[in-house]
């Protein structure tokens, strides 16, 4: 079978959403593997969820800045892991807002990704929103979505 008719889609730019959940760790490992296989670039995104902050924290710019700084440092650790694993180009993005909506409406168009990889659960409000972020992204994403379990 020649490469043109291969059933495996070669992605060029893979976006992976991460938080601290085990599912996100799996999604990250899958995205790194897929990026290596497809010789694709990788974009690692994490969303600072404003609804997780109380009103005093949200009004305190130092608090928000501190949270963002921590998240940026965390994403840099992921970036280094991906580079060490052999992914040639790795970028990171930190945004604020509702994770599903922000990734679909802002991040995907901004980074020009052609595959989104996410875990099926989020560490945030798992009992309350079981899988709703992944479901939202799978439903509304303009690009292919891989939901890792």
Backbone as CSV, one residue per row, in Angstrom:
resi,resn,N_x,N_y,N_z,CA_x,CA_y,CA_z,C_x,C_y,C_z
1,UNK,0.846,-1.177,0.000,0.000,0.000,0.000,0.898,1.249,0.000
2,UNK,0.673,2.137,-0.958,1.515,3.340,-0.988,1.083,4.338,0.084
3,UNK,1.951,5.288,0.365,1.707,6.242,1.445,0.459,7.093,1.211
4,UNK,0.179,7.402,-0.025,-0.971,8.260,-0.332,-2.294,7.617,0.086
5,UNK,-2.395,6.295,-0.013,-3.639,5.609,0.310,-3.608,4.952,1.687
6,UNK,-2.616,5.286,2.478,-2.512,4.720,3.819,-3.692,5.192,4.668
7,UNK,-4.277,4.282,5.455,-5.419,4.682,6.290,-5.001,5.569,7.462
8,UNK,-3.700,5.644,7.745,-3.246,6.461,8.861,-3.083,7.919,8.421
9,UNK,-3.845,8.803,9.062,-3.747,10.232,8.768,-2.461,10.776,9.372
10,UNK,-1.710,11.509,8.570,-0.493,12.138,9.089,-0.869,13.545,9.552
11,UNK,-0.854,13.734,10.845,-1.162,15.052,11.384,0.091,15.910,11.384
12,UNK,-0.102,17.220,11.196,1.038,18.139,11.146,1.222,18.906,12.454
13,UNK,0.103,19.196,13.115,0.162,20.008,14.338,-0.858,19.471,15.344
14,UNK,-0.348,18.874,16.410,-1.203,18.213,17.398,-1.301,19.089,18.653
15,UNK,-2.536,19.296,19.102,-2.803,20.077,20.309,-3.233,19.107,21.404
16,UNK,-2.593,19.178,22.566,-2.988,18.311,23.678,-3.315,19.164,24.894
17,UNK,-4.470,18.881,25.503,-4.895,19.583,26.706,-4.437,18.814,27.934
18,UNK,-3.810,19.508,28.873,-3.330,18.835,30.084,-3.802,19.533,31.359
19,UNK,-4.012,18.714,32.387,-4.153,19.179,33.769,-3.468,18.095,34.599
20,UNK,-3.807,17.973,35.862,-3.094,16.987,36.685,-3.787,15.631,36.766
21,UNK,-4.845,15.431,35.993,-5.573,14.164,36.086,-4.809,13.033,35.396
22,UNK,-5.024,11.794,35.852,-4.377,10.644,35.196,-4.735,10.559,33.708
23,UNK,-5.973,10.905,33.351,-6.403,10.865,31.949,-5.591,11.849,31.104
24,UNK,-5.284,13.007,31.672,-4.502,14.007,30.937,-3.081,13.514,30.724
25,UNK,-2.546,12.779,31.706,-1.206,12.198,31.555,-1.209,11.205,30.391
26,UNK,-2.263,10.403,30.311,-2.393,9.440,29.202,-2.522,10.170,27.872
27,UNK,-3.326,11.222,27.857,-3.520,12.009,26.638,-2.188,12.594,26.185
28,UNK,-1.414,13.097,27.137,-0.108,13.672,26.824,0.807,12.615,26.204
29,UNK,0.854,11.422,26.824,1.714,10.356,26.294,1.279,9.940,24.892
30,UNK,-0.036,9.865,24.666,-0.540,9.516,23.337,-0.145,10.597,22.326
31,UNK,-0.313,11.860,22.702,-0.002,12.977,21.797,1.480,13.001,21.433
32,UNK,2.344,12.735,22.408,3.793,12.695,22.151,4.107,11.572,21.170
33,UNK,3.512,10.413,21.401,3.724,9.259,20.523,3.232,9.551,19.101
34,UNK,2.053,10.145,18.991,1.474,10.483,17.685,2.325,11.544,16.982
35,UNK,2.822,12.523,17.729,3.661,13.577,17.142,4.949,12.976,16.577
36,UNK,5.525,12.033,17.311,6.743,11.370,16.820,6.440,10.554,15.570
37,UNK,5.366,9.794,15.623,4.972,8.929,14.500,4.696,9.741,13.235
38,UNK,4.007,10.861,13.394,3.625,11.698,12.249,4.646,12.776,11.937
39,UNK,5.715,12.856,12.733,6.696,13.925,12.612,5.988,15.286,12.654
40,UNK,5.069,15.392,13.616,4.249,16.597,13.752,4.784,17.475,14.869
41,UNK,4.390,18.749,14.840,4.712,19.611,15.967,3.624,19.411,17.023
42,UNK,3.957,19.738,18.266,3.050,19.522,19.394,2.811,20.841,20.099
43,UNK,1.551,21.111,20.434,1.203,22.288,21.231,0.514,21.771,22.490
44,UNK,1.056,22.146,23.643,0.501,21.711,24.922,-0.264,22.876,25.525
45,UNK,-1.542,22.665,25.840,-2.369,23.752,26.370,-2.919,23.384,27.743
46,UNK,-3.020,24.393,28.595,-3.705,24.243,29.869,-4.514,25.508,30.105
47,UNK,-5.672,25.335,30.718,-6.580,26.459,30.912,-6.676,26.804,32.388
48,UNK,-6.461,28.067,32.696,-6.638,28.588,34.052,-8.128,28.845,34.206
49,UNK,-8.778,28.041,35.040,-10.233,28.148,35.171,-10.608,29.202,36.196
50,UNK,-11.192,30.297,35.721,-11.538,31.396,36.615,-12.646,31.020,37.599
51,UNK,-13.535,30.074,37.218,-14.622,29.709,38.127,-14.119,28.915,39.340
52,UNK,-12.887,28.421,39.270,-12.314,27.697,40.412,-11.787,28.658,41.480
53,UNK,-11.712,29.956,41.147,-11.215,30.954,42.106,-12.397,31.602,42.800
54,UNK,-12.202,31.975,44.063,-13.256,32.747,44.702,-13.125,34.208,44.260
55,UNK,-14.116,35.018,44.604,-14.157,36.391,44.102,-12.939,37.210,44.532
56,UNK,-12.433,36.977,45.741,-11.260,37.729,46.216,-10.016,37.333,45.429
57,UNK,-9.879,36.022,45.161,-8.739,35.560,44.364,-8.811,36.123,42.953
58,UNK,-10.001,36.101,42.353,-10.186,36.579,40.984,-9.876,38.073,40.870
59,UNK,-10.164,38.835,41.920,-9.892,40.268,41.904,-8.430,40.582,42.217
60,UNK,-7.732,39.609,42.798,-6.338,39.814,43.189,-5.417,39.445,42.027
61,UNK,-4.898,40.457,41.356,-4.041,40.229,40.184,-2.801,39.402,40.535
62,UNK,-2.268,39.596,41.757,-1.096,38.822,42.183,-1.428,37.335,42.270
63,UNK,-2.629,37.034,42.780,-3.043,35.639,42.887,-3.147,35.011,41.488
64,UNK,-3.852,35.686,40.600,-4.030,35.181,39.230,-2.679,35.048,38.541
65,UNK,-1.823,36.055,38.716,-0.481,36.023,38.113,0.316,34.830,38.655
66,UNK,0.213,34.591,39.969,0.908,33.469,40.600,0.428,32.134,40.060
67,UNK,-0.899,31.992,39.921,-1.492,30.767,39.383,-1.009,30.537,37.944
68,UNK,-1.035,31.598,37.151,-0.607,31.513,35.756,0.875,31.130,35.668
69,UNK,1.691,31.754,36.510,3.125,31.493,36.520,3.397,30.015,36.844
70,UNK,2.649,29.487,37.814,2.765,28.082,38.209,2.386,27.165,37.046
71,UNK,1.308,27.523,36.354,0.834,26.735,35.218,1.849,26.761,34.072
72,UNK,2.427,27.927,33.797,3.438,28.067,32.750,4.645,27.176,33.069
73,UNK,5.079,27.191,34.336,6.217,26.355,34.746,5.884,24.871,34.563
74,UNK,4.653,24.504,34.919,4.202,23.120,34.781,4.209,22.692,33.304
75,UNK,3.734,23.566,32.437,3.705,23.252,30.999,5.112,23.140,30.428
76,UNK,6.038,23.919,30.971,7.430,23.809,30.518,8.024,22.450,30.858
77,UNK,7.597,21.864,31.992,8.033,20.509,32.344,7.519,19.522,31.294
78,UNK,6.238,19.654,30.930,5.655,18.810,29.875,6.428,19.001,28.566
79,UNK,6.723,20.263,28.243,7.448,20.583,27.001,8.799,19.868,26.968
80,UNK,9.537,19.934,28.077,10.837,19.276,28.145,10.729,17.765,27.984
81,UNK,9.699,17.173,28.582,9.468,15.730,28.435,9.244,15.370,26.966
82,UNK,8.423,16.171,26.280,8.121,15.908,24.872,9.372,16.035,24.006
83,UNK,10.176,17.057,24.278,11.415,17.252,23.516,12.381,16.091,23.748
84,UNK,12.497,15.674,25.011,13.375,14.534,25.326,12.878,13.247,24.679
85,UNK,11.570,13.144,24.497,10.985,11.947,23.876,11.157,11.951,22.361
86,UNK,11.667,13.070,21.803,11.958,13.091,20.376,11.035,13.928,19.511
87,UNK,10.103,14.679,20.134,9.258,15.585,19.346,10.115,16.807,19.015
88,UNK,10.165,17.174,17.731,11.093,18.227,17.306,10.649,19.638,17.688
89,UNK,9.353,19.928,17.543,8.842,21.269,17.831,7.717,21.174,18.850
90,UNK,7.881,21.868,19.990,6.873,21.834,21.050,6.614,23.256,21.547
91,UNK,5.352,23.664,21.497,4.950,24.979,21.997,3.990,24.792,23.171
92,UNK,3.838,25.829,23.985,2.883,25.771,25.093,1.962,26.980,25.043
93,UNK,0.732,26.793,25.534,-0.260,27.866,25.570,-0.990,27.797,26.909
94,UNK,-1.120,28.940,27.580,-1.943,29.043,28.779,-3.022,30.080,28.487
95,UNK,-4.266,29.688,28.667,-5.392,30.610,28.473,-6.244,30.593,29.734
96,UNK,-7.199,31.507,29.814,-8.120,31.552,30.950,-9.534,31.378,30.456
97,UNK,-10.366,30.716,31.282,-11.771,30.558,30.955,-12.272,29.140,31.142
98,UNK,-13.365,28.835,30.459,-13.933,27.491,30.480,-13.090,26.627,29.542
99,UNK,-12.547,25.492,30.026,-11.602,24.723,29.207,-12.134,24.325,27.827
100,UNK,-13.281,23.674,27.766,-13.796,23.198,26.481,-14.017,24.320,25.494
101,UNK,-14.727,25.328,25.954,-15.064,26.461,25.093,-13.817,27.229,24.649
102,UNK,-12.904,27.473,25.573,-11.689,28.228,25.269,-10.821,27.493,24.258
103,UNK,-10.671,26.178,24.448,-9.854,25.397,23.515,-10.484,25.375,22.121
104,UNK,-11.793,25.141,22.050,-12.477,25.056,20.754,-12.531,26.410,20.038
105,UNK,-12.923,27.452,20.767,-13.162,28.743,20.114,-11.916,29.612,19.956
106,UNK,-10.939,29.484,20.871,-9.776,30.364,20.820,-8.483,29.651,20.450
107,UNK,-8.171,28.575,21.172,-6.857,27.948,21.023,-6.697,27.239,19.682
108,UNK,-7.666,26.400,19.298,-7.546,25.656,18.030,-7.319,26.598,16.842
109,UNK,-8.153,27.645,16.676,-7.900,28.558,15.541,-6.555,29.281,15.653
110,UNK,-6.161,29.655,16.874,-4.925,30.421,17.059,-3.681,29.607,16.737
111,UNK,-3.683,28.317,17.091,-2.475,27.510,16.884,-2.518,26.694,15.603
112,UNK,-3.674,26.709,14.917,-3.811,26.025,13.633,-3.516,24.523,13.739
113,UNK,-4.077,23.884,14.781,-3.873,22.453,14.988,-4.783,21.645,14.070
114,UNK,-4.391,20.389,13.781,-5.269,19.528,12.993,-5.709,18.271,13.760
115,UNK,-5.258,18.133,15.011,-5.734,17.069,15.891,-5.707,17.589,17.319
116,UNK,-6.804,17.347,18.057,-6.882,17.684,19.476,-6.907,16.380,20.267
117,UNK,-6.025,16.265,21.250,-5.994,15.085,22.113,-6.319,15.529,23.535
118,UNK,-7.350,14.902,24.136,-7.748,15.238,25.511,-8.063,13.968,26.285
119,UNK,-7.971,14.065,27.608,-8.392,12.970,28.474,-9.904,13.008,28.626
120,UNK,-10.488,11.894,29.043,-11.950,11.856,29.150,-12.446,12.500,30.439
121,UNK,-11.576,12.612,31.442,-11.982,13.225,32.710,-11.089,14.404,33.005
122,UNK,-11.605,15.328,33.796,-10.783,16.433,34.262,-10.729,16.362,35.770
123,UNK,-9.638,16.846,36.354,-9.539,16.847,37.819,-10.494,17.866,38.427
124,UNK,-10.950,18.794,37.619,-11.827,19.845,38.129,-13.277,19.363,38.113
125,UNK,-13.905,19.318,39.248,-15.327,19.001,39.334,-15.730,17.729,38.635
126,UNK,-14.941,16.675,38.790,-15.225,15.417,38.084,-16.620,14.897,38.421
127,UNK,-17.004,14.944,39.683,-18.326,14.445,40.091,-19.438,15.233,39.399
128,UNK,-19.212,16.548,39.322,-20.235,17.436,38.792,-20.328,17.393,37.269
129,UNK,-19.170,17.384,36.609,-19.163,17.525,35.151,-18.535,16.322,34.478
130,UNK,-18.858,15.130,34.906,-18.206,13.928,34.399,-18.084,13.935,32.870
131,UNK,-16.874,14.163,32.408,-16.599,14.088,30.978,-17.189,15.186,30.116
132,UNK,-17.818,16.191,30.732,-18.520,17.175,29.900,-17.577,18.024,29.057
133,UNK,-16.370,18.305,29.561,-15.426,19.100,28.776,-15.005,18.340,27.522
134,UNK,-14.664,17.053,27.698,-14.265,16.226,26.552,-15.423,16.094,25.566
135,UNK,-16.630,15.899,26.093,-17.806,15.762,25.226,-18.051,17.048,24.444
136,UNK,-17.921,18.189,25.108,-18.097,19.483,24.450,-17.088,19.641,23.318
137,UNK,-15.824,19.339,23.620,-14.779,19.510,22.608,-14.990,18.558,21.436
138,UNK,-15.359,17.312,21.726,-15.596,16.340,20.656,-16.752,16.795,19.765
139,UNK,-17.770,17.388,20.372,-18.946,17.822,19.608,-18.692,19.080,18.776
140,UNK,-17.998,20.051,19.358,-17.887,21.360,18.699,-16.543,21.655,18.037
141,UNK,-15.556,20.808,18.235,-14.242,21.070,17.654,-14.280,21.055,16.134
142,UNK,-13.606,22.025,15.497,-13.559,22.052,14.036,-12.534,21.049,13.469
143,UNK,-11.781,20.382,14.361,-10.764,19.418,13.919,-11.019,18.063,14.588
144,UNK,-10.316,17.026,14.147,-10.455,15.697,14.745,-10.071,15.737,16.223
145,UNK,-10.788,14.940,17.012,-10.545,14.881,18.459,-10.295,13.435,18.865
146,UNK,-9.224,13.206,19.607,-8.948,11.901,20.186,-9.184,12.019,21.685
147,UNK,-10.189,11.301,22.199,-10.458,11.311,23.631,-9.832,10.064,24.218
148,UNK,-8.832,10.245,25.081,-8.075,9.122,25.641,-8.659,8.725,26.989
149,UNK,-8.870,7.415,27.155,-9.394,6.896,28.435,-8.332,6.115,29.153
